[in-house]
Coordinates of C-alpha atoms in Angstrom, one line a residue:
X300 CA 90.7 83.4 67.7
X301 CA 90.3 80.4 65.6
X302 CA 87.8 77.6 65.9
X303 CA 88.1 75.1 68.7
X304 CA 88.2 71.4 67.9
X305 CA 84.6 71.0 69.2
X306 CA 83.2 73.8 67.0
X307 CA 85.1 72.5 63.9
X308 CA 83.6 69.0 64.2
X309 CA 80.1 70.5 64.5
X310 CA 80.5 72.6 61.3
X311 CA 80.0 71.2 57.8
X312 CA 83.7 70.9 57.0
X313 CA 84.8 68.7 59.9
X314 CA 88.6 68.3 60.4
X315 CA 90.5 65.5 61.9
X316 CA 92.4 66.2 65.1
X317 CA 95.7 66.2 63.2
X318 CA 94.5 68.6 60.6
X319 CA 93.1 70.9 63.4
X320 CA 96.5 70.9 65.2
X321 CA 98.3 71.8 62.0
X322 CA 95.9 74.6 61.3
X323 CA 96.1 76.0 64.9
X324 CA 100.0 75.9 64.7
X325 CA 99.9 77.8 61.4
X326 CA 97.7 80.5 63.0
X327 CA 100.0 80.7 66.0
X328 CA 103.1 81.0 63.8
X329 CA 101.5 83.8 61.8
X330 CA 100.6 85.6 65.0
X331 CA 104.2 85.4 66.3
X332 CA 105.5 86.7 62.9
X333 CA 103.1 89.7 63.2
X334 CA 104.3 90.4 66.7
X335 CA 107.9 90.3 65.6
X336 CA 107.2 92.7 62.7
X337 CA 105.4 95.1 65.1
X338 CA 108.3 95.0 67.5
X339 CA 110.8 95.8 64.7
X340 CA 108.6 98.6 63.5
X341 CA 108.5 100.1 67.0
X342 CA 112.3 99.7 67.4
X343 CA 112.9 101.6 64.1
X344 CA 110.6 104.4 65.3
X345 CA 112.5 104.7 68.5
X346 CA 115.8 104.8 66.7
X347 CA 114.5 107.6 64.4
X348 CA 113.4 109.6 67.4
X349 CA 116.7 109.3 69.1
X350 CA 118.6 110.2 66.0
X351 CA 116.5 113.4 65.5
X352 CA 117.3 114.7 69.0
X353 CA 119.8 117.5 68.8
X354 CA 121.3 120.3 71.0
X355 CA 118.6 122.7 69.6
X356 CA 116.2 120.8 71.8
X357 CA 118.2 121.8 74.9
X358 CA 118.1 125.5 74.2
X359 CA 116.6 127.4 77.1
X360 CA 116.9 124.6 79.7
X361 CA 118.7 125.4 82.9
X362 CA 121.4 123.1 84.5
X363 CA 121.1 122.8 88.2
X364 CA 124.9 122.2 88.7
X365 CA 127.8 124.5 88.4
X366 CA 130.5 123.9 85.8
X367 CA 133.0 123.2 88.6
X368 CA 130.9 120.2 89.8
X369 CA 131.3 118.3 86.6
X370 CA 134.2 115.8 86.1
X371 CA 135.7 114.9 82.8
X372 CA 133.8 112.3 80.8
X373 CA 130.2 111.8 79.9
X374 CA 127.5 113.0 82.3
X375 CA 123.8 112.1 81.9
X376 CA 121.4 114.8 82.7
X377 CA 117.7 114.3 83.2
X378 CA 114.7 116.6 83.8
X379 CA 114.4 117.6 87.5
X380 CA 111.2 116.3 89.2
X381 CA 108.8 119.1 89.8
X382 CA 105.2 119.5 90.7
X383 CA 102.7 119.9 87.8
X384 CA 100.6 122.3 89.9
X385 CA 101.9 125.6 91.0
X386 CA 102.5 126.2 94.7
X387 CA 99.4 127.4 96.5
X388 CA 99.0 130.4 98.7
X389 CA 98.9 130.4 102.5
X390 CA 95.4 128.9 102.4
X391 CA 96.6 126.0 100.3
X392 CA 94.7 127.1 97.1
X393 CA 96.6 126.2 94.0
X394 CA 97.2 128.9 91.5
X395 CA 97.1 126.8 88.4
X396 CA 99.8 125.0 86.4
X397 CA 103.5 125.2 87.3
X398 CA 105.0 127.6 84.7
X399 CA 108.7 127.4 85.9
X400 CA 111.3 126.5 83.3
X401 CA 112.5 123.0 83.1
X402 CA 115.8 122.2 84.8
X403 CA 118.4 119.5 84.0
X404 CA 120.1 117.6 86.9
X405 CA 122.4 114.7 87.3
X406 CA 120.8 112.1 89.7
X407 CA 124.2 111.0 91.0
X408 CA 125.2 114.6 91.8
X409 CA 121.9 115.3 93.6
X410 CA 122.3 112.1 95.6
X411 CA 125.9 113.1 96.6
X412 CA 124.7 116.6 97.7
X413 CA 121.9 115.1 99.7
X414 CA 124.3 112.6 101.3
X415 CA 126.7 115.4 102.2
X416 CA 123.9 117.5 103.7
X417 CA 122.7 114.5 105.8
X418 CA 126.3 114.0 107.0
X419 CA 126.4 117.6 108.2
X420 CA 123.1 117.2 110.0
X421 CA 124.2 114.0 111.7
X422 CA 127.5 115.5 112.8
X423 CA 125.7 118.5 114.2
X424 CA 123.3 116.3 116.1
X425 CA 126.3 114.5 117.8
X426 CA 127.8 117.8 119.1
X427 CA 126.9 118.8 122.6
X428 CA 124.2 121.5 122.9
X429 CA 126.5 123.8 124.8
X430 CA 130.1 123.8 125.8
X431 CA 131.3 126.8 127.8
X432 CA 134.9 126.3 126.8
X433 CA 134.2 126.4 123.0
X434 CA 132.8 129.9 122.9
X435 CA 134.8 131.7 120.2
X436 CA 133.3 135.0 121.3
X437 CA 135.4 135.0 124.4
X438 CA 138.7 134.5 122.5
X439 CA 140.3 137.7 121.5
X440 CA 142.1 138.1 118.1
X441 CA 145.6 139.4 118.9
X442 CA 145.7 141.5 115.6
X443 CA 142.5 143.4 116.0
X444 CA 141.8 143.1 119.8
X445 CA 138.2 142.1 119.0
X446 CA 136.4 138.8 119.7
X447 CA 137.1 136.0 117.1
X448 CA 133.4 135.3 116.5
X449 CA 130.2 137.2 116.9
X450 CA 128.2 136.5 120.0
X451 CA 125.4 134.1 119.1
X452 CA 122.6 132.7 121.3
X453 CA 121.5 129.1 121.0
X454 CA 124.0 128.1 118.3
X455 CA 122.7 124.6 118.3
X456 CA 119.6 125.8 116.4
X457 CA 121.5 127.7 113.7
X458 CA 120.5 126.7 110.2
X459 CA 122.8 124.6 108.2
X460 CA 123.6 126.1 104.8
X461 CA 121.8 124.3 102.0
X462 CA 122.2 124.3 98.3
X463 CA 119.1 124.1 96.2

């Protein structure tokens, strides 16, 4: 910080108000120039880091999606969010750091999968708990003579298949 107008008038080399304003503007301008130079330097460093990033850096990383899920064009993959600490045992005691391999995911694909899963859950919740006429186990397949479906109890509570 520079001198204030009050401290400059008390010192031996007193400045007029106009001279003090000129001096403070000069100091402010030099500070702005220093900030610009620092920002340019940081931008150059970021460009250099991006330029040095190659496919060798991706070696050993898993991709969470199958090849058939990708569409033509450019897809951005990011690191999957994982816990830093390893899962604990049944008592909740953590076993240390999470040593699992990093995994790449596409956020849009993950959101689509989650949305589809929630649609299935919502559709299942709308279905009646039990309908006696919809039991496939009582329908006989004409080719085999066996029931069309296996007999299941409480089908409303069956698990919905999930993709991890």
